[in-house]
Amino acid sequence: MVGPTAVGKSAVALELAPQLTAEIVSADSMQVYRGMDIGTAKPSRAEQKEIRHHLIDVCDVGEMFDVRQFVDLATNAIKAIHKRGKTALVVGGTGLYVRALRQGLFAGPGRDPALRAKLEMMSVATLAAELERVDPLTASKIDRKNRRRLVRALEVFYSTGKPIAEMQTQWQQSRDKNVAPTFCLSRAREDLVARIERRIDEQMALGWVEEVRRLLAAGLENNTTALQAAGYRELAAHLRGELTLPEAVARIKIRTRQLAKRQMTWFRREPDLVWITVKPDEASTATAGRILHHIEDV
């Protein structure tokens, strides 16, 4: 089950899991980091005790984690869940992770530490301009504000001489026609924006600033991937004295709305999703019931 941030995936999954005799496999690129709890809306300890979760808290904030590691760990978790006679319920908003799990990874090159370090020193604008120069095909399709993807696209091109967009066509060739149905939750824009802003206010009240303070001491700023999580960069800037707290919160809300929009754009391009439009006043139990009815009808 996929969908944009704050759409209600976790609540619906917690309702679905007991009825499907399922364990939850997180497909969230930031919930893998220990200590990144409040800002990633990580399931609580009580929720994780109620329903077993996988791919949460698998690495320290100073460690790098990528889609290849996710696919390996998620595949092993799913196999183990099935051996226990249960269903694996994959839930998350990281589109690349879900696509790679459903369709397989394309045979791209591994990391080149020296090249990546050089690219990481460039600004986002410089990276985008360079990608446009050497690989206009990928530049026409990629999110030009996403540093991680710009760096990876350039890394692939410099390592192979081929556009990453061209290499990713292997996904369509390897698609598993027997893959389980994937549901995508969506909401009206006004409803989703209100939920995003309300959740950010709640996260601030729960102590998000102090969480970021602890993570900075643990090496957060050395991990460019983890620092891309919405809100962490802005609160780090606040703690350095570069932004007031109201300025940081305002930027977090803008950036999170932009994230949700990018996620929806991504999922609209994904094949074979079953779309579930959630009404503003719809309880998670009702949404879970609609999904169960669809599964039973298939």
PDB file of C-alpha atoms in Angstrom, residues 78-278:
ATOM      1  CA  ILE A  78       8.943 -11.147   2.992  1.00  0.00           C
ATOM      2  CA  LYS A  79      10.283 -14.667   2.545  1.00  0.00           C
ATOM      3  CA  ALA A  80      10.530 -15.102   6.318  1.00  0.00           C
ATOM      4  CA  ILE A  81       6.983 -13.773   6.806  1.00  0.00           C
ATOM      5  CA  HIS A  82       5.632 -16.235   4.241  1.00  0.00           C
ATOM      6  CA  LYS A  83       7.484 -19.103   5.929  1.00  0.00           C
ATOM      7  CA  ARG A  84       5.640 -18.222   9.132  1.00  0.00           C
ATOM      8  CA  GLY A  85       2.386 -18.638   7.221  1.00  0.00           C
ATOM      9  CA  LYS A  86       1.581 -14.936   7.254  1.00  0.00           C
ATOM     10  CA  THR A  87       1.003 -12.203   4.682  1.00  0.00           C
ATOM     11  CA  ALA A  88       3.575  -9.484   3.994  1.00  0.00           C
ATOM     12  CA  LEU A  89       1.933  -6.054   3.875  1.00  0.00           C
ATOM     13  CA  VAL A  90       4.342  -3.574   2.259  1.00  0.00           C
ATOM     14  CA  VAL A  91       3.512   0.002   3.249  1.00  0.00           C
ATOM     15  CA  GLY A  92       5.288   3.235   2.392  1.00  0.00           C
ATOM     16  CA  GLY A  93       5.622   6.362   0.355  1.00  0.00           C
ATOM     17  CA  THR A  94       9.094   5.941  -1.157  1.00  0.00           C
ATOM     18  CA  GLY A  95       8.139   5.273  -4.755  1.00  0.00           C
ATOM     19  CA  LEU A  96      11.563   4.120  -5.889  1.00  0.00           C
ATOM     20  CA  TYR A  97      11.681   1.472  -3.155  1.00  0.00           C
ATOM     21  CA  VAL A  98       8.244   0.143  -4.049  1.00  0.00           C
ATOM     22  CA  ARG A  99       9.015   0.105  -7.770  1.00  0.00           C
ATOM     23  CA  ALA A 100      12.284  -1.739  -7.223  1.00  0.00           C
ATOM     24  CA  LEU A 101      10.579  -4.305  -5.003  1.00  0.00           C
ATOM     25  CA  ARG A 102       7.734  -4.846  -7.485  1.00  0.00           C
ATOM     26  CA  GLN A 103       9.739  -4.762 -10.702  1.00  0.00           C
ATOM     27  CA  GLY A 104      13.341  -5.462  -9.754  1.00  0.00           C
ATOM     28  CA  LEU A 105      16.435  -3.297  -9.825  1.00  0.00           C
ATOM     29  CA  PHE A 106      18.006  -2.180 -13.060  1.00  0.00           C
ATOM     30  CA  ALA A 107      21.612  -3.263 -13.558  1.00  0.00           C
ATOM     31  CA  GLY A 108      23.216   0.067 -12.783  1.00  0.00           C
ATOM     32  CA  PRO A 109      26.754   0.541 -11.466  1.00  0.00           C
ATOM     33  CA  GLY A 110      27.568   0.548  -7.773  1.00  0.00           C
ATOM     34  CA  ARG A 111      28.627   3.615  -5.833  1.00  0.00           C
ATOM     35  CA  ASP A 112      31.828   5.393  -6.834  1.00  0.00           C
ATOM     36  CA  PRO A 113      32.920   7.086  -3.570  1.00  0.00           C
ATOM     37  CA  ALA A 114      35.411   9.481  -5.187  1.00  0.00           C
ATOM     38  CA  LEU A 115      33.036  10.559  -7.952  1.00  0.00           C
ATOM     39  CA  ARG A 116      30.123  10.856  -5.549  1.00  0.00           C
ATOM     40  CA  ALA A 117      32.142  13.022  -3.157  1.00  0.00           C
ATOM     41  CA  LYS A 118      32.963  15.363  -6.035  1.00  0.00           C
ATOM     42  CA  LEU A 119      29.322  15.560  -7.124  1.00  0.00           C
ATOM     43  CA  GLU A 120      28.117  16.130  -3.566  1.00  0.00           C
ATOM     44  CA  MET A 121      30.156  19.333  -3.444  1.00  0.00           C
ATOM     45  CA  MET A 122      28.129  20.850  -6.304  1.00  0.00           C
ATOM     46  CA  SER A 123      24.989  22.909  -5.781  1.00  0.00           C
ATOM     47  CA  VAL A 124      21.628  21.532  -6.900  1.00  0.00           C
ATOM     48  CA  ALA A 125      21.512  24.106  -9.704  1.00  0.00           C
ATOM     49  CA  THR A 126      24.966  23.067 -10.940  1.00  0.00           C
ATOM     50  CA  LEU A 127      24.049  19.385 -10.812  1.00  0.00           C
ATOM     51  CA  ALA A 128      20.871  20.010 -12.798  1.00  0.00           C
ATOM     52  CA  ALA A 129      22.728  22.046 -15.407  1.00  0.00           C
ATOM     53  CA  GLU A 130      25.404  19.377 -15.760  1.00  0.00           C
ATOM     54  CA  LEU A 131      22.805  16.632 -16.154  1.00  0.00           C
ATOM     55  CA  GLU A 132      21.055  18.692 -18.824  1.00  0.00           C
ATOM     56  CA  ARG A 133      24.372  19.018 -20.665  1.00  0.00           C
ATOM     57  CA  VAL A 134      25.478  15.364 -20.582  1.00  0.00           C
ATOM     58  CA  ASP A 135      22.154  13.504 -20.300  1.00  0.00           C
ATOM     59  CA  PRO A 136      19.157  15.543 -21.516  1.00  0.00           C
ATOM     60  CA  LEU A 137      16.979  12.409 -21.645  1.00  0.00           C
ATOM     61  CA  THR A 138      17.193  11.870 -17.895  1.00  0.00           C
ATOM     62  CA  ALA A 139      17.152  15.623 -17.211  1.00  0.00           C
ATOM     63  CA  SER A 140      13.755  15.845 -18.909  1.00  0.00           C
ATOM     64  CA  LYS A 141      12.280  13.249 -16.538  1.00  0.00           C
ATOM     65  CA  ILE A 142      14.003  13.757 -13.196  1.00  0.00           C
ATOM     66  CA  ASP A 143      13.033  15.962 -10.252  1.00  0.00           C
ATOM     67  CA  ARG A 144      15.636  18.706 -10.643  1.00  0.00           C
ATOM     68  CA  LYS A 145      15.344  19.739  -6.999  1.00  0.00           C
ATOM     69  CA  ASN A 146      16.192  16.278  -5.666  1.00  0.00           C
ATOM     70  CA  ARG A 147      19.920  16.290  -4.968  1.00  0.00           C
ATOM     71  CA  ARG A 148      20.160  12.556  -4.377  1.00  0.00           C
ATOM     72  CA  ARG A 149      18.641  11.672  -7.728  1.00  0.00           C
ATOM     73  CA  LEU A 150      20.693  14.239  -9.584  1.00  0.00           C
ATOM     74  CA  VAL A 151      23.884  12.886  -8.039  1.00  0.00           C
ATOM     75  CA  ARG A 152      22.927   9.297  -8.826  1.00  0.00           C
ATOM     76  CA  ALA A 153      21.965  10.116 -12.415  1.00  0.00           C
ATOM     77  CA  LEU A 154      25.311  11.811 -13.027  1.00  0.00           C
ATOM     78  CA  GLU A 155      27.175   9.013 -11.270  1.00  0.00           C
ATOM     79  CA  VAL A 156      25.537   6.433 -13.537  1.00  0.00           C
ATOM     80  CA  PHE A 157      26.202   8.457 -16.679  1.00  0.00           C
ATOM     81  CA  TYR A 158      29.869   9.102 -15.865  1.00  0.00           C
ATOM     82  CA  SER A 159      30.370   5.445 -14.912  1.00  0.00           C
ATOM     83  CA  THR A 160      28.604   3.862 -17.885  1.00  0.00           C
ATOM     84  CA  GLY A 161      28.181   6.526 -20.554  1.00  0.00           C
ATOM     85  CA  LYS A 162      24.452   5.660 -20.632  1.00  0.00           C
ATOM     86  CA  PRO A 163      21.456   7.671 -19.386  1.00  0.00           C
ATOM     87  CA  ILE A 164      19.971   6.254 -16.201  1.00  0.00           C
ATOM     88  CA  ALA A 165      16.498   6.761 -17.741  1.00  0.00           C
ATOM     89  CA  GLU A 166      17.476   4.423 -20.586  1.00  0.00           C
ATOM     90  CA  MET A 167      18.821   1.782 -18.210  1.00  0.00           C
ATOM     91  CA  GLN A 168      15.700   1.908 -16.063  1.00  0.00           C
ATOM     92  CA  THR A 169      13.599   0.558 -18.941  1.00  0.00           C
ATOM     93  CA  GLN A 170      14.745  -2.835 -17.638  1.00  0.00           C
ATOM     94  CA  TRP A 171      12.111  -2.380 -14.933  1.00  0.00           C
ATOM     95  CA  GLN A 172       9.336  -2.819 -17.463  1.00  0.00           C
ATOM     96  CA  GLN A 173      11.044  -5.894 -18.923  1.00  0.00           C
ATOM     97  CA  SER A 174      11.342  -7.596 -15.542  1.00  0.00           C
ATOM     98  CA  ARG A 175       7.862  -6.849 -14.240  1.00  0.00           C
ATOM     99  CA  ASP A 176       6.358  -9.754 -12.326  1.00  0.00           C
ATOM    100  CA  LYS A 177       2.818 -10.254 -13.577  1.00  0.00           C
ATOM    101  CA  ASN A 178       1.977 -12.271 -10.441  1.00  0.00           C
ATOM    102  CA  VAL A 179       2.809  -9.463  -8.029  1.00  0.00           C
ATOM    103  CA  ALA A 180       0.238  -8.833  -5.305  1.00  0.00           C
ATOM    104  CA  PRO A 181      -2.168  -5.913  -5.823  1.00  0.00           C
ATOM    105  CA  THR A 182      -0.796  -2.528  -4.792  1.00  0.00           C
ATOM    106  CA  PHE A 183      -3.272  -0.024  -3.395  1.00  0.00           C
ATOM    107  CA  CYS A 184      -2.575   3.711  -3.546  1.00  0.00           C
ATOM    108  CA  LEU A 185      -4.372   5.970  -1.087  1.00  0.00           C
ATOM    109  CA  SER A 186      -5.193   9.509  -2.166  1.00  0.00           C
ATOM    110  CA  ARG A 187      -7.137  12.453  -0.773  1.00  0.00           C
ATOM    111  CA  ALA A 188      -8.486  15.744  -2.066  1.00  0.00           C
ATOM    112  CA  ARG A 189      -5.682  18.307  -2.102  1.00  0.00           C
ATOM    113  CA  GLU A 190      -7.252  20.563   0.545  1.00  0.00           C
ATOM    114  CA  ASP A 191      -7.749  17.614   2.881  1.00  0.00           C
ATOM    115  CA  LEU A 192      -4.188  16.358   2.421  1.00  0.00           C
ATOM    116  CA  VAL A 193      -2.676  19.818   2.966  1.00  0.00           C
ATOM    117  CA  ALA A 194      -4.662  20.246   6.184  1.00  0.00           C
ATOM    118  CA  ARG A 195      -3.491  16.838   7.412  1.00  0.00           C
ATOM    119  CA  ILE A 196       0.130  17.653   6.570  1.00  0.00           C
ATOM    120  CA  GLU A 197       0.065  20.943   8.449  1.00  0.00           C
ATOM    121  CA  ARG A 198      -1.742  19.457  11.448  1.00  0.00           C
ATOM    122  CA  ARG A 199       0.735  16.597  11.685  1.00  0.00           C
ATOM    123  CA  ILE A 200       3.737  18.931  11.535  1.00  0.00           C
ATOM    124  CA  ASP A 201       2.288  20.995  14.383  1.00  0.00           C
ATOM    125  CA  GLU A 202       1.839  17.787  16.381  1.00  0.00           C
ATOM    126  CA  GLN A 203       5.401  16.676  15.600  1.00  0.00           C
ATOM    127  CA  MET A 204       6.773  19.979  16.831  1.00  0.00           C
ATOM    128  CA  ALA A 205       4.803  19.594  20.072  1.00  0.00           C
ATOM    129  CA  LEU A 206       6.235  16.084  20.525  1.00  0.00           C
ATOM    130  CA  GLY A 207       9.803  17.415  20.593  1.00  0.00           C
ATOM    131  CA  TRP A 208      11.031  17.263  17.006  1.00  0.00           C
ATOM    132  CA  VAL A 209      13.599  20.007  17.608  1.00  0.00           C
ATOM    133  CA  GLU A 210      15.240  18.029  20.406  1.00  0.00           C
ATOM    134  CA  GLU A 211      15.223  14.915  18.216  1.00  0.00           C
ATOM    135  CA  VAL A 212      17.160  16.792  15.541  1.00  0.00           C
ATOM    136  CA  ARG A 213      19.574  18.139  18.169  1.00  0.00           C
ATOM    137  CA  ARG A 214      20.388  14.564  19.256  1.00  0.00           C
ATOM    138  CA  LEU A 215      20.750  13.406  15.656  1.00  0.00           C
ATOM    139  CA  LEU A 216      23.142  16.215  14.792  1.00  0.00           C
ATOM    140  CA  ALA A 217      25.367  15.023  17.617  1.00  0.00           C
ATOM    141  CA  ALA A 218      25.139  11.514  16.133  1.00  0.00           C
ATOM    142  CA  GLY A 219      26.324  12.614  12.673  1.00  0.00           C
ATOM    143  CA  LEU A 220      23.145  13.548  10.813  1.00  0.00           C
ATOM    144  CA  GLU A 221      24.835  16.274   8.773  1.00  0.00           C
ATOM    145  CA  ASN A 222      27.382  13.767   7.455  1.00  0.00           C
ATOM    146  CA  ASN A 223      24.616  11.724   5.815  1.00  0.00           C
ATOM    147  CA  THR A 224      23.273  13.587   2.800  1.00  0.00           C
ATOM    148  CA  THR A 225      20.555  10.963   2.315  1.00  0.00           C
ATOM    149  CA  ALA A 226      19.138  11.186   5.840  1.00  0.00           C
ATOM    150  CA  LEU A 227      19.357  14.969   5.792  1.00  0.00           C
ATOM    151  CA  GLN A 228      16.998  14.990   2.799  1.00  0.00           C
ATOM    152  CA  ALA A 229      14.109  13.881   5.023  1.00  0.00           C
ATOM    153  CA  ALA A 230      11.538  16.650   5.091  1.00  0.00           C
ATOM    154  CA  GLY A 231      12.026  18.892   8.098  1.00  0.00           C
ATOM    155  CA  TYR A 232      15.396  17.711   9.338  1.00  0.00           C
ATOM    156  CA  ARG A 233      17.423  20.087   7.190  1.00  0.00           C
ATOM    157  CA  GLU A 234      15.245  23.036   8.200  1.00  0.00           C
ATOM    158  CA  LEU A 235      15.417  22.258  11.920  1.00  0.00           C
ATOM    159  CA  ALA A 236      19.175  21.747  11.649  1.00  0.00           C
ATOM    160  CA  ALA A 237      19.377  25.240  10.137  1.00  0.00           C
ATOM    161  CA  HIS A 238      17.282  26.559  13.035  1.00  0.00           C
ATOM    162  CA  LEU A 239      19.641  24.973  15.565  1.00  0.00           C
ATOM    163  CA  ARG A 240      22.588  26.611  13.801  1.00  0.00           C
ATOM    164  CA  GLY A 241      20.854  29.970  14.222  1.00  0.00           C
ATOM    165  CA  GLU A 242      20.155  30.406  10.509  1.00  0.00           C
ATOM    166  CA  LEU A 243      16.345  30.293  10.811  1.00  0.00           C
ATOM    167  CA  THR A 244      13.897  31.231  13.548  1.00  0.00           C
ATOM    168  CA  LEU A 245      11.652  28.391  14.648  1.00  0.00           C
ATOM    169  CA  PRO A 246       8.543  29.876  12.930  1.00  0.00           C
ATOM    170  CA  GLU A 247      10.572  30.270   9.713  1.00  0.00           C
ATOM    171  CA  ALA A 248      11.749  26.659   9.922  1.00  0.00           C
ATOM    172  CA  VAL A 249       8.230  25.344  10.532  1.00  0.00           C
ATOM    173  CA  ALA A 250       6.841  27.369   7.627  1.00  0.00           C
ATOM    174  CA  ARG A 251       9.515  25.947   5.320  1.00  0.00           C
ATOM    175  CA  ILE A 252       8.846  22.418   6.557  1.00  0.00           C
ATOM    176  CA  LYS A 253       5.165  22.755   5.696  1.00  0.00           C
ATOM    177  CA  ILE A 254       5.957  24.073   2.213  1.00  0.00           C
ATOM    178  CA  ARG A 255       8.535  21.386   1.567  1.00  0.00           C
ATOM    179  CA  THR A 256       6.256  18.612   2.825  1.00  0.00           C
ATOM    180  CA  ARG A 257       3.436  19.771   0.564  1.00  0.00           C
ATOM    181  CA  GLN A 258       5.907  19.696  -2.324  1.00  0.00           C
ATOM    182  CA  LEU A 259       6.979  16.186  -1.320  1.00  0.00           C
ATOM    183  CA  ALA A 260       3.373  14.989  -1.346  1.00  0.00           C
ATOM    184  CA  LYS A 261       2.876  16.468  -4.809  1.00  0.00           C
ATOM    185  CA  ARG A 262       6.006  14.705  -6.131  1.00  0.00           C
ATOM    186  CA  GLN A 263       4.879  11.423  -4.581  1.00  0.00           C
ATOM    187  CA  MET A 264       1.492  11.670  -6.270  1.00  0.00           C
ATOM    188  CA  THR A 265       3.164  12.433  -9.603  1.00  0.00           C
ATOM    189  CA  TRP A 266       5.351   9.352  -9.177  1.00  0.00           C
ATOM    190  CA  PHE A 267       2.492   7.026  -8.272  1.00  0.00           C
ATOM    191  CA  ARG A 268       0.327   8.236 -11.149  1.00  0.00           C
ATOM    192  CA  ARG A 269       3.029   6.917 -13.473  1.00  0.00           C
ATOM    193  CA  GLU A 270       3.191   3.521 -11.809  1.00  0.00           C
ATOM    194  CA  PRO A 271       1.409   0.652 -13.583  1.00  0.00           C
ATOM    195  CA  ASP A 272      -1.395  -1.445 -12.124  1.00  0.00           C
ATOM    196  CA  LEU A 273      -2.110   0.495  -8.942  1.00  0.00           C
ATOM    197  CA  VAL A 274      -5.562   0.213  -7.374  1.00  0.00           C
ATOM    198  CA  TRP A 275      -6.554   3.741  -6.360  1.00  0.00           C
ATOM    199  CA  ILE A 276      -8.499   4.337  -3.156  1.00  0.00           C
ATOM    200  CA  THR A 277      -9.760   7.888  -2.635  1.00  0.00           C
ATOM    201  CA  VAL A 278     -10.193   8.554   1.079  1.00  0.00           C
TER     202      VAL A 278
END
